[in-house]
PDB file of C-alpha atoms in Angstrom:
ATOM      1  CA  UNK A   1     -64.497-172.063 -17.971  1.00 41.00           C
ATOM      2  CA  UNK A   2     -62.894-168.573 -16.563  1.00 41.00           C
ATOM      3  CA  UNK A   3     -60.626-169.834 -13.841  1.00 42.00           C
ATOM      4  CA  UNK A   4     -61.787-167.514 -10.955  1.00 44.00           C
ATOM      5  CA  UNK A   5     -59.393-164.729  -8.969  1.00 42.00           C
ATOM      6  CA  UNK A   6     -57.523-166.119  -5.921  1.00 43.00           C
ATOM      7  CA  UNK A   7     -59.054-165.087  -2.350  1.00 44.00           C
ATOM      8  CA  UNK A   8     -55.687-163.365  -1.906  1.00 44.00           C
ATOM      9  CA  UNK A   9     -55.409-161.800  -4.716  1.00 42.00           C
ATOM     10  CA  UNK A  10     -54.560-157.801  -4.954  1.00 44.00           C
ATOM     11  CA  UNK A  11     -57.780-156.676  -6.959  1.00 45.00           C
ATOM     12  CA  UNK A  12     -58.100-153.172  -7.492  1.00 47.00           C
ATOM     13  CA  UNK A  13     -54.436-152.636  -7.759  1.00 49.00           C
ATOM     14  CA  UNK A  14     -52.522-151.179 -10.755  1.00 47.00           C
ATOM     15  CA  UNK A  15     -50.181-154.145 -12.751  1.00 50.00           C
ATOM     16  CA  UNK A  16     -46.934-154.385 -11.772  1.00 52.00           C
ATOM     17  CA  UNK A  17     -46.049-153.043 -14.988  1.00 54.00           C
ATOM     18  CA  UNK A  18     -47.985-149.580 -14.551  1.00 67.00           C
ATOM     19  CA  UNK A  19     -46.803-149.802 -10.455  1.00 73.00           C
ATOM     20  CA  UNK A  20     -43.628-146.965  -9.872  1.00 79.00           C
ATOM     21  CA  UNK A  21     -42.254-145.312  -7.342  1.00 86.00           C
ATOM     22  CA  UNK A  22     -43.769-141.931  -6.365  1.00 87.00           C
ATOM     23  CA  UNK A  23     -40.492-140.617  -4.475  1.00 87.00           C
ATOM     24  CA  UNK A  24     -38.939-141.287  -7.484  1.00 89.00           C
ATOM     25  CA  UNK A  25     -40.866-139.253  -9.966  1.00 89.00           C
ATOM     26  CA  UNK A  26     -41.355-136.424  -7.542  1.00 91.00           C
ATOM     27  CA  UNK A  27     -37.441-136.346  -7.135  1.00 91.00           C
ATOM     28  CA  UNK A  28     -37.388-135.782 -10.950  1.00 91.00           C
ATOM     29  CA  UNK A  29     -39.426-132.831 -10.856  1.00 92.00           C
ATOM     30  CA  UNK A  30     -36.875-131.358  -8.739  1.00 91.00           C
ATOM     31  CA  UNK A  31     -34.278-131.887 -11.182  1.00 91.00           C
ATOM     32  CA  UNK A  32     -36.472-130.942 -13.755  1.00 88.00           C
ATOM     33  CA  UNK A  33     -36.887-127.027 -11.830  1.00 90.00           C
ATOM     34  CA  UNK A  34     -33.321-127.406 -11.821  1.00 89.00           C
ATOM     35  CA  UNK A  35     -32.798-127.709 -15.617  1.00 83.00           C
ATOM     36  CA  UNK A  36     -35.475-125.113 -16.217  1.00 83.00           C
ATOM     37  CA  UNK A  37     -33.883-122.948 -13.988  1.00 83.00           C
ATOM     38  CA  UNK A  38     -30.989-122.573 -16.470  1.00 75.00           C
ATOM     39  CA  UNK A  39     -29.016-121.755 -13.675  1.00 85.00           C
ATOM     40  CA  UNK A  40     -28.200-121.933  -9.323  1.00 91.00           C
ATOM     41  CA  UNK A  41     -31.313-121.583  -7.751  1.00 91.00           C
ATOM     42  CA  UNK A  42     -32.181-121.172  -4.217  1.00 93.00           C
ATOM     43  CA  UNK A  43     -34.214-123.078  -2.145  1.00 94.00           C
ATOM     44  CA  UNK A  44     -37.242-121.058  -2.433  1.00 94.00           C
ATOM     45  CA  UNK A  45     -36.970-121.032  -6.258  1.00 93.00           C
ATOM     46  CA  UNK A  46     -36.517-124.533  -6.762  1.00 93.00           C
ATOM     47  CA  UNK A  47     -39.751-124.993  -4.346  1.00 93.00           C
ATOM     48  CA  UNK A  48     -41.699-122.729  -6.210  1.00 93.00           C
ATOM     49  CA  UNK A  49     -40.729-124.585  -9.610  1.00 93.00           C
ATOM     50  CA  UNK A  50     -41.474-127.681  -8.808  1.00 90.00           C
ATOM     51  CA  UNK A  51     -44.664-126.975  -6.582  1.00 92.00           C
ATOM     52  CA  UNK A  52     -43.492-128.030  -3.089  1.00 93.00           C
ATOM     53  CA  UNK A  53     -43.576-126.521  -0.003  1.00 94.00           C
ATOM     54  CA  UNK A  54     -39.750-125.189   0.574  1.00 93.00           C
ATOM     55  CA  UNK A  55     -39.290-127.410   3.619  1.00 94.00           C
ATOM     56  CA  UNK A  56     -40.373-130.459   1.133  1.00 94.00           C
ATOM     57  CA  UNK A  57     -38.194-129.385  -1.704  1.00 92.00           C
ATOM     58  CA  UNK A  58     -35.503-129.660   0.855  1.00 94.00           C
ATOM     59  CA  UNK A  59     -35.373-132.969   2.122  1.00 94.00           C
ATOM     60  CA  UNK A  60     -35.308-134.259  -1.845  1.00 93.00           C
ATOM     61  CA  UNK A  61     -32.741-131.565  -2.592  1.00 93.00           C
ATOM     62  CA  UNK A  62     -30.732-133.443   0.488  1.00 93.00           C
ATOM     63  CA  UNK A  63     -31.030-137.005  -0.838  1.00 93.00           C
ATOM     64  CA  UNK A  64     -30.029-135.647  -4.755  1.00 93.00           C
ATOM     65  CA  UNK A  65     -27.008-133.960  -3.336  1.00 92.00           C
ATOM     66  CA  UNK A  66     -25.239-137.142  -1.372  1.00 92.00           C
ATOM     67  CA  UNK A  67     -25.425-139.104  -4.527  1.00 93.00           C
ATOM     68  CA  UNK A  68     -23.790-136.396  -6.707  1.00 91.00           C
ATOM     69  CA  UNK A  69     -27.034-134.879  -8.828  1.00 92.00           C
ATOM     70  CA  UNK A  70     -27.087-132.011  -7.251  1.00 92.00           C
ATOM     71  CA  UNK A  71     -24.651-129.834  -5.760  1.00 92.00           C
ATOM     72  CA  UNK A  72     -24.876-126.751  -3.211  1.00 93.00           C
ATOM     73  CA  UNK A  73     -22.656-123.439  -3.559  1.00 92.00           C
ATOM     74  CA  UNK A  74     -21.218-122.939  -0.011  1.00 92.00           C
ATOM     75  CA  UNK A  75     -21.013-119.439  -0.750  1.00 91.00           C
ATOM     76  CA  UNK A  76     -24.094-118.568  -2.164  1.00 93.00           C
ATOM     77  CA  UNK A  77     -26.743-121.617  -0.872  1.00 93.00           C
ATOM     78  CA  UNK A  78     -27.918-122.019  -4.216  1.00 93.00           C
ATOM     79  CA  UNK A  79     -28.396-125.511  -5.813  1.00 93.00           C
ATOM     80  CA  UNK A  80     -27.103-126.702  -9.323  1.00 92.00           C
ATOM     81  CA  UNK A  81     -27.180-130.053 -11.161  1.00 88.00           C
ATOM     82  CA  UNK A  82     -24.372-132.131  -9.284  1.00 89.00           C
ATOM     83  CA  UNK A  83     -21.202-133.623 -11.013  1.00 89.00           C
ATOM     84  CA  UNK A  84     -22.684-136.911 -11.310  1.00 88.00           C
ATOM     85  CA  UNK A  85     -25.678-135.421 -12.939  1.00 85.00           C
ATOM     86  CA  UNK A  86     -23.030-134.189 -15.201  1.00 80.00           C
ATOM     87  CA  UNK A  87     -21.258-137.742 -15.747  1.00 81.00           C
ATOM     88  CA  UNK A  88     -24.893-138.456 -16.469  1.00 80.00           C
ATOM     89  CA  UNK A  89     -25.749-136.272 -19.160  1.00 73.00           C
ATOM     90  CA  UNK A  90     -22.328-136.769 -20.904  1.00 66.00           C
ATOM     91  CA  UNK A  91     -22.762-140.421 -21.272  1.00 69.00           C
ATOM     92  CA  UNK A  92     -25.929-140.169 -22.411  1.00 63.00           C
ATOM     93  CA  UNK A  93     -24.787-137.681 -25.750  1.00 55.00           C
ATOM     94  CA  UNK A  94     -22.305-140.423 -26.143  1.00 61.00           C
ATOM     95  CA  UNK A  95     -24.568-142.776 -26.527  1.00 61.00           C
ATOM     96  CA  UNK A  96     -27.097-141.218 -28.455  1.00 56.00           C
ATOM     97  CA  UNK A  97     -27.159-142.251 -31.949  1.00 74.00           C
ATOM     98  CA  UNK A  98     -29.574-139.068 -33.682  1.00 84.00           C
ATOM     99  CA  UNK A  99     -30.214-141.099 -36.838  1.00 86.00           C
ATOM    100  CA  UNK A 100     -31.038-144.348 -35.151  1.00 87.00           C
ATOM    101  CA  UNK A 101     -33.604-142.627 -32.885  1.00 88.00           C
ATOM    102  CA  UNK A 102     -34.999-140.258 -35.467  1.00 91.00           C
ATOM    103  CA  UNK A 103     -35.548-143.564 -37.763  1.00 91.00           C
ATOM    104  CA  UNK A 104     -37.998-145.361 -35.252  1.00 91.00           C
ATOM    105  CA  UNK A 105     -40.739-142.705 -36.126  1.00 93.00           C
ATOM    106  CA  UNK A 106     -40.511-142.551 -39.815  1.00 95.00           C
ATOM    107  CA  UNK A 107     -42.869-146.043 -40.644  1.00 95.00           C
ATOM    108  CA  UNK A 108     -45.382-144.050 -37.703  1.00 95.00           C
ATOM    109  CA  UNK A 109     -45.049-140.695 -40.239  1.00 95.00           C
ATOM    110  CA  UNK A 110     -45.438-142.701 -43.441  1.00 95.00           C
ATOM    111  CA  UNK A 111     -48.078-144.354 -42.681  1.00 95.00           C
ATOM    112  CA  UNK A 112     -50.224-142.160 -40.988  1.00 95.00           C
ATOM    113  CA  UNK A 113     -49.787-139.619 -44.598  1.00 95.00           C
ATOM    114  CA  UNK A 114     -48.885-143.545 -46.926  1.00 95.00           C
ATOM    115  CA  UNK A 115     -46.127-140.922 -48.451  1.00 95.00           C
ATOM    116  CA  UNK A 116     -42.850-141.625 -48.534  1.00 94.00           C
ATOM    117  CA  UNK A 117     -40.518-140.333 -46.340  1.00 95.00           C
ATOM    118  CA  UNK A 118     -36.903-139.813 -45.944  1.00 94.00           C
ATOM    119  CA  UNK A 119     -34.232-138.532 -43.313  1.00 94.00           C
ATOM    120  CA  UNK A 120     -31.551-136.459 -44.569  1.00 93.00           C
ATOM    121  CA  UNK A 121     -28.074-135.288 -42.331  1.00 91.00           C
ATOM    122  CA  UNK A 122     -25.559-132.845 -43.275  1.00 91.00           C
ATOM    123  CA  UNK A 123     -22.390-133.483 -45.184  1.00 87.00           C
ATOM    124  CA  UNK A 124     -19.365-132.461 -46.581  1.00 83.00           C
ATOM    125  CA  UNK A 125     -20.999-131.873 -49.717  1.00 87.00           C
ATOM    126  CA  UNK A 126     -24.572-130.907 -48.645  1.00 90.00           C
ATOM    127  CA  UNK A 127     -28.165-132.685 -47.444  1.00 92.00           C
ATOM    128  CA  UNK A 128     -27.523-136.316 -47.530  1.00 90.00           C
ATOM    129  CA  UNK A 129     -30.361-138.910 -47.734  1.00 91.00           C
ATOM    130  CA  UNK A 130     -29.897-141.503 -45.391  1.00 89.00           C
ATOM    131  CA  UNK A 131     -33.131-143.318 -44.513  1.00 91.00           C
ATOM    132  CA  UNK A 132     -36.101-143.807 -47.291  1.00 93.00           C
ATOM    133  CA  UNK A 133     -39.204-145.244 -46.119  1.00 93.00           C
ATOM    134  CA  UNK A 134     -41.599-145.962 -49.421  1.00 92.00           C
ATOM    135  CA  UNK A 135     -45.406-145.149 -48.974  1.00 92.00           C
ATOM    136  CA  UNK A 136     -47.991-146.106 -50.422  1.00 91.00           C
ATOM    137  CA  UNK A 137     -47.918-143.942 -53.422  1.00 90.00           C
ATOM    138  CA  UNK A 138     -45.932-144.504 -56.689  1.00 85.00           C
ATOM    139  CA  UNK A 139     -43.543-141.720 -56.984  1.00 87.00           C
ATOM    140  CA  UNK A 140     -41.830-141.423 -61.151  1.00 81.00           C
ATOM    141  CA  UNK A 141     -38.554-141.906 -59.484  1.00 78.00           C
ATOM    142  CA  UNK A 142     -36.766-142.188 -55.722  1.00 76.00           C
ATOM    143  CA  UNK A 143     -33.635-141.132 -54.986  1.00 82.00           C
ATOM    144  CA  UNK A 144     -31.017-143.354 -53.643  1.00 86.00           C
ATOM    145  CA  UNK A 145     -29.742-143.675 -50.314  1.00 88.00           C
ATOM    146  CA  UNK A 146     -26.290-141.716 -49.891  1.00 86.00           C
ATOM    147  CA  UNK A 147     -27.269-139.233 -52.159  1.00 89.00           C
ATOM    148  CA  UNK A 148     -26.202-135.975 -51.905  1.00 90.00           C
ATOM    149  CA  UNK A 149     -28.947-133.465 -52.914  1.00 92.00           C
ATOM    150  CA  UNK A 150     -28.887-129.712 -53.601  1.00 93.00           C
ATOM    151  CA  UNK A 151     -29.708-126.861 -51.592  1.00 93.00           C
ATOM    152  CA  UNK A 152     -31.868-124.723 -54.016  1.00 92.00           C
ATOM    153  CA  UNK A 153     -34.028-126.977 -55.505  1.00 92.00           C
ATOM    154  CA  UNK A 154     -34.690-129.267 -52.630  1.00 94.00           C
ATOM    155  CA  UNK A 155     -36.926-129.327 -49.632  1.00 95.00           C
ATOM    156  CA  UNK A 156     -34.338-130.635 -47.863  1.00 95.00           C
ATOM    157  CA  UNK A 157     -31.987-128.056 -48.697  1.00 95.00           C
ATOM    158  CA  UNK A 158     -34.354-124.904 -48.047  1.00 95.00           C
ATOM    159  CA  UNK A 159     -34.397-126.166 -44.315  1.00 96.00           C
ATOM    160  CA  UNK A 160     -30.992-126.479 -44.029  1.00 96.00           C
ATOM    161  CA  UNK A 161     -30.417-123.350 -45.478  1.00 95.00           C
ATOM    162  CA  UNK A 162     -33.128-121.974 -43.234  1.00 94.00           C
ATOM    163  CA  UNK A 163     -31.416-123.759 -39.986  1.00 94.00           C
ATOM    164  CA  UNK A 164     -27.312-123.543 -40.690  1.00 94.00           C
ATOM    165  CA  UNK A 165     -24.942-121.095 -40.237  1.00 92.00           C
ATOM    166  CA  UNK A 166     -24.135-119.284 -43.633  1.00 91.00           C
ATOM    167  CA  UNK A 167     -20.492-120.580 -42.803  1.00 91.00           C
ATOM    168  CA  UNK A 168     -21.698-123.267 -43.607  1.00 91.00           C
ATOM    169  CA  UNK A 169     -24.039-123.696 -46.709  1.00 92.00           C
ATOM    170  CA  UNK A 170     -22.867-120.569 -48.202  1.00 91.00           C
ATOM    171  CA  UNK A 171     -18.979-122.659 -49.321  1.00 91.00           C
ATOM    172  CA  UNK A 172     -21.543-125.589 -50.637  1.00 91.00           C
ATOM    173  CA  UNK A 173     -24.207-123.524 -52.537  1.00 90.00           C
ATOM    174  CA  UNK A 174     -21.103-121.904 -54.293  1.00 89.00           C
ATOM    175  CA  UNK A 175     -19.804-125.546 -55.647  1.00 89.00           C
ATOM    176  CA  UNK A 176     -22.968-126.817 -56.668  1.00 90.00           C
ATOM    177  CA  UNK A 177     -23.228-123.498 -58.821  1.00 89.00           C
ATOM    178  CA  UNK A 178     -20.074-123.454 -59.822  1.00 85.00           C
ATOM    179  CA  UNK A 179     -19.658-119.789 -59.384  1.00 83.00           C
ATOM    180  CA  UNK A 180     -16.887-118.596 -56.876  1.00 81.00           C
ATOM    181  CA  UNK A 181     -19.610-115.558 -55.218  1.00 81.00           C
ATOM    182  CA  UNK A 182     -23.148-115.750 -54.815  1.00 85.00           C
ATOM    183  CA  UNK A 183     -24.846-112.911 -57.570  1.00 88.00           C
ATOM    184  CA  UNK A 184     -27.715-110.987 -56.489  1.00 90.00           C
ATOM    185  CA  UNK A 185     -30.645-112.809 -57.632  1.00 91.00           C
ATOM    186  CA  UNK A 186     -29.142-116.235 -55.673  1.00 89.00           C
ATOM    187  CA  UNK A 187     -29.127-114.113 -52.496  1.00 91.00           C
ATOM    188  CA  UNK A 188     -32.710-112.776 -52.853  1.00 93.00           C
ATOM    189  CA  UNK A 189     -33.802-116.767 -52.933  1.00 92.00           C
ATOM    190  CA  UNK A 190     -32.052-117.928 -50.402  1.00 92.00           C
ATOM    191  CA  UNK A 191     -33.307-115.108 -48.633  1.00 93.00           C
ATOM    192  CA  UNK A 192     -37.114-116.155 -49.607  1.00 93.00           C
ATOM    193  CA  UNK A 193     -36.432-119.581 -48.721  1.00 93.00           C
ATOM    194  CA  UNK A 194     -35.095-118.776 -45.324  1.00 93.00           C
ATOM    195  CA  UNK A 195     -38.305-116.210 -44.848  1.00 94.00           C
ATOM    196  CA  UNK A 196     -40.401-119.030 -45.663  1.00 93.00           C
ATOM    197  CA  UNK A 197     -39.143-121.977 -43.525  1.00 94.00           C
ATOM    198  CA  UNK A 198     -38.956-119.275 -40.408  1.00 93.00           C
ATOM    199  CA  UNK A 199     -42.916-118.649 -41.526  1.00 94.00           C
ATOM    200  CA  UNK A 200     -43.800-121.885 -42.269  1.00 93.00           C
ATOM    201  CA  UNK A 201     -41.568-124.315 -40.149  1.00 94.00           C
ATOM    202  CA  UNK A 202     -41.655-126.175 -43.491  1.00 95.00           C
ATOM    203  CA  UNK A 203     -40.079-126.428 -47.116  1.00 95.00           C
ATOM    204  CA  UNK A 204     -41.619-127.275 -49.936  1.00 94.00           C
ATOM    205  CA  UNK A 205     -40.471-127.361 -53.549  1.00 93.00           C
ATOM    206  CA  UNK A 206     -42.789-128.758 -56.274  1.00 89.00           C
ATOM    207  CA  UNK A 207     -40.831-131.015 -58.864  1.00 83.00           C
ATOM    208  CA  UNK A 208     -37.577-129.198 -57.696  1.00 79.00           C
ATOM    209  CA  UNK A 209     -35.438-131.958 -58.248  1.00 79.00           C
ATOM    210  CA  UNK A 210     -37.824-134.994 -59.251  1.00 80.00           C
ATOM    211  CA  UNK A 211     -40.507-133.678 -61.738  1.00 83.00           C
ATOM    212  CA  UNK A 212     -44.264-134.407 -60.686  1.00 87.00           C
ATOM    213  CA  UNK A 213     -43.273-134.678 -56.749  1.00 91.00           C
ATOM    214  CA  UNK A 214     -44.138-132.388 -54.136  1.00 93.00           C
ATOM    215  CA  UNK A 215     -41.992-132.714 -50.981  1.00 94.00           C
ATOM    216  CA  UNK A 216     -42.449-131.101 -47.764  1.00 96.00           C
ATOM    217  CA  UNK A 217     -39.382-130.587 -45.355  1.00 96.00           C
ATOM    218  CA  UNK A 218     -38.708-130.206 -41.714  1.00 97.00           C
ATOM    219  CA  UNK A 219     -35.922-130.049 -39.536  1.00 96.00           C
ATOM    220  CA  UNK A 220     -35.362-132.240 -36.417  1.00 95.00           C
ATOM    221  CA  UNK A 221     -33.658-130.021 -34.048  1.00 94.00           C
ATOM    222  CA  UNK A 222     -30.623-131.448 -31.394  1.00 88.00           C
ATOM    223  CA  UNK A 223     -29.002-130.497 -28.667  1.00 80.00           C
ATOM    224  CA  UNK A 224     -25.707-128.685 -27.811  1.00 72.00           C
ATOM    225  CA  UNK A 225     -24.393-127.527 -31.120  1.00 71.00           C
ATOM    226  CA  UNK A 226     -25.285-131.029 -33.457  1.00 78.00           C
ATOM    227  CA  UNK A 227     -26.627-129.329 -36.667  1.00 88.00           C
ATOM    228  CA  UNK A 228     -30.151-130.504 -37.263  1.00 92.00           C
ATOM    229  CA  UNK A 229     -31.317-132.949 -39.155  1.00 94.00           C
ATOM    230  CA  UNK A 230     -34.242-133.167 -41.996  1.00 96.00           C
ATOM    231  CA  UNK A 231     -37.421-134.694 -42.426  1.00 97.00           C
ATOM    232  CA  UNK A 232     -39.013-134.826 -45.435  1.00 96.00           C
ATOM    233  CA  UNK A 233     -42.715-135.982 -47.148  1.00 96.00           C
ATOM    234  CA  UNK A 234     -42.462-137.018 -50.572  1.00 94.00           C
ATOM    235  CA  UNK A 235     -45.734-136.868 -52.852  1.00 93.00           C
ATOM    236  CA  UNK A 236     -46.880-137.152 -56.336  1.00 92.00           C
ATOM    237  CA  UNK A 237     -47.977-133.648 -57.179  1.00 86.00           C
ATOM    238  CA  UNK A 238     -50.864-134.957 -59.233  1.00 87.00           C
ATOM    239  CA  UNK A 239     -53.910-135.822 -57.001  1.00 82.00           C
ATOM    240  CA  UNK A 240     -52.483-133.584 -54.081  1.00 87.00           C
ATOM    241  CA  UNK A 241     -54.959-131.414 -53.165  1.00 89.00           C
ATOM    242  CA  UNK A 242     -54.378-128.289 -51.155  1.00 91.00           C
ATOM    243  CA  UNK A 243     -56.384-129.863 -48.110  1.00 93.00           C
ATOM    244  CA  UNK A 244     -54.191-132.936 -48.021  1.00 92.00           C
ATOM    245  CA  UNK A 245     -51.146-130.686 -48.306  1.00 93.00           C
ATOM    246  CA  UNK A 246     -52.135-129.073 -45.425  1.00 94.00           C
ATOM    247  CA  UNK A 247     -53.064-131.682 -43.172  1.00 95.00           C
ATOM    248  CA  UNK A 248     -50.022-133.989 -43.953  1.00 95.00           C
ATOM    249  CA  UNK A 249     -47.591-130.786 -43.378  1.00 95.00           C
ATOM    250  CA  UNK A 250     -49.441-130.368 -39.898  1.00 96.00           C
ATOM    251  CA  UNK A 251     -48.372-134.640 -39.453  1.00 96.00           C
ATOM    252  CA  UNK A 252     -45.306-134.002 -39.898  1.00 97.00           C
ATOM    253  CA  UNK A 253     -44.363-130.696 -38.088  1.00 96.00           C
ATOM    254  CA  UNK A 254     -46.467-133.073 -35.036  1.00 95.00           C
ATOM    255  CA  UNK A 255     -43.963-135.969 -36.169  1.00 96.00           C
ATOM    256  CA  UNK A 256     -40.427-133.719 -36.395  1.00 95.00           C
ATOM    257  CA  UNK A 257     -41.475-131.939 -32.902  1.00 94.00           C
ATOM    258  CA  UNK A 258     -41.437-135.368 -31.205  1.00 93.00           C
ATOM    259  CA  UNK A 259     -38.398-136.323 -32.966  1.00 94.00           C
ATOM    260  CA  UNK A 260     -36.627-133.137 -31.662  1.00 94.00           C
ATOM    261  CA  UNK A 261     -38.150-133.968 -28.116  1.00 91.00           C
ATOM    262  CA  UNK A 262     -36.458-137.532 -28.025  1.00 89.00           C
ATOM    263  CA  UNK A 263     -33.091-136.363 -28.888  1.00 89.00           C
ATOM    264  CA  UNK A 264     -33.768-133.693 -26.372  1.00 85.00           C
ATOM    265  CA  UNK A 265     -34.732-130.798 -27.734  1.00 84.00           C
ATOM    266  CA  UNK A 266     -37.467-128.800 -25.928  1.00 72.00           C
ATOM    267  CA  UNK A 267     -40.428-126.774 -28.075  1.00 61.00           C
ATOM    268  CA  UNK A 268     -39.187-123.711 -26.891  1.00 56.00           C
ATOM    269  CA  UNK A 269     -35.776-124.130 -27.876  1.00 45.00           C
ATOM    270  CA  UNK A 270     -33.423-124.938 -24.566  1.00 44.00           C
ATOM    271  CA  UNK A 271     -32.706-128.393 -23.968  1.00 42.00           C
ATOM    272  CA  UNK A 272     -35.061-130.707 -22.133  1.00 41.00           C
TER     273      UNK A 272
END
């Protein structure tokens, strides 16, 4: 028998666990104009922004400014993020572990292509694998965790290259050459690769390092100055047609966006 409703009961309401505080949220889109603002806005700004009537905007601007998120210029009038939005936002970079956070969505990625997948971070030495989820597809060989992998022949490596300062990947593509300068004909690659990545938002090498493997590459972006890290599909080339590339390269640009979104990186580039 279906035990029936108590008389009192609060039908028609949302569950506790869906029930939230309205003041609240709209007190984060205030902050929110703030952020987007990129810098002291006034009053009618910050209104506009967040879609409130200035005299609105106000009385939350108020309340966020006697507990420290946001701060008034008593020259200028203009508001800013606060010092303890500040104290905020630092502890929350020092608490953010990238790799640990990036890691939850890999099984989601792998099995929504059943490819394998891996997350790569820069080193010393170049693109490190650090996380290997195995599809569902056998691949003639995997590459260990803690390997280091090379920047020319790699999907990895072609969005690092694409995505790091030369400063940086130019002193490591000259050791795993050997060669103490970069000739002419290693420039024009790198060159391609970069042109393609930028085109793309992918990179994709076929048997580059593991022969009969396709893998597809793409960064997830940080913020501040953390160098990115690397996402990347791994396929058998054989049965791979150019439909499935295309639709599992569109899963995981979806996949790395998210990624970049969670560790706070907006689409268009500032920090969200």
């Amino acid at each position: 028998m279906t035990p029936q409703r108590p008389a009192d009961s609060t039908a028609g309401e949302p569950s506790p666990a869906r029930q939230g505080i309205q003041s609240v949220e709209l007190a984060m889109t205030v902050l929110q104009a703030l952020e987007q603002g990129r810098g002291p806005m006034s009053l009618t700004q910050t209104a506009a922004a967040c879609g409130m009537q200035p005299s609105k905007a106000h009385r939350y601007l108020v309340s966020l400014a006697r507990v420290g998120l946001v701060a008034q210029s008593p020259s200028s009038g203009r508001y800013d993020m606060g010092p303890a939005m500040r104290r905020i936002g630092v502890e929350a970079l020092r608490r953010m572990d990238e790799v640990a956070l990036v890691s939850e969505h890999l099984p989601t990625l792998r099995d929504r292509t059943t490819h394998a997948i891996n997350l790569s971070v820069w080193g010393d030495h170049g693109p490190v694998v650090v996380r290997w989820e195995y599809g569902a597809h056998a691949l003639p060989i995997t590459v260990r965790v803690g390997a280091t992998m090379p920047l020319l022949t790699s999907a990895m490596g072609g969005a690092f290259l694409a995505h790091l300062p030369e400063q940086f990947t130019e002193p490591v593509l000259r050791a795993q050459l050997e060669s103490d300068a970069l000739d002419s004909a290693t420039r024009e690659r790198v060159d391609r690769i970069k042109a393609e990545v930028v085109r793309e938002g992918v990179a994709r090498t076929v048997g580059g390092v593991i022969p009969g493997v396709t893998s597809v590459a793409a960064p997830v972006f940080t913020v501040g100055e953390s160098f990115p890290l690397v996402v990347t599909l791994v396929m058998p080339a054989r049965g791979i047609t150019e439909q499935d590339l295309v639709r599992h390269t569109s899963e995981l640009l979806h996949a790395t966006r998210a990624m970049s979104e969670v560790l706070g990186h907006s689409v268009d580039g500032r920090t969200s």
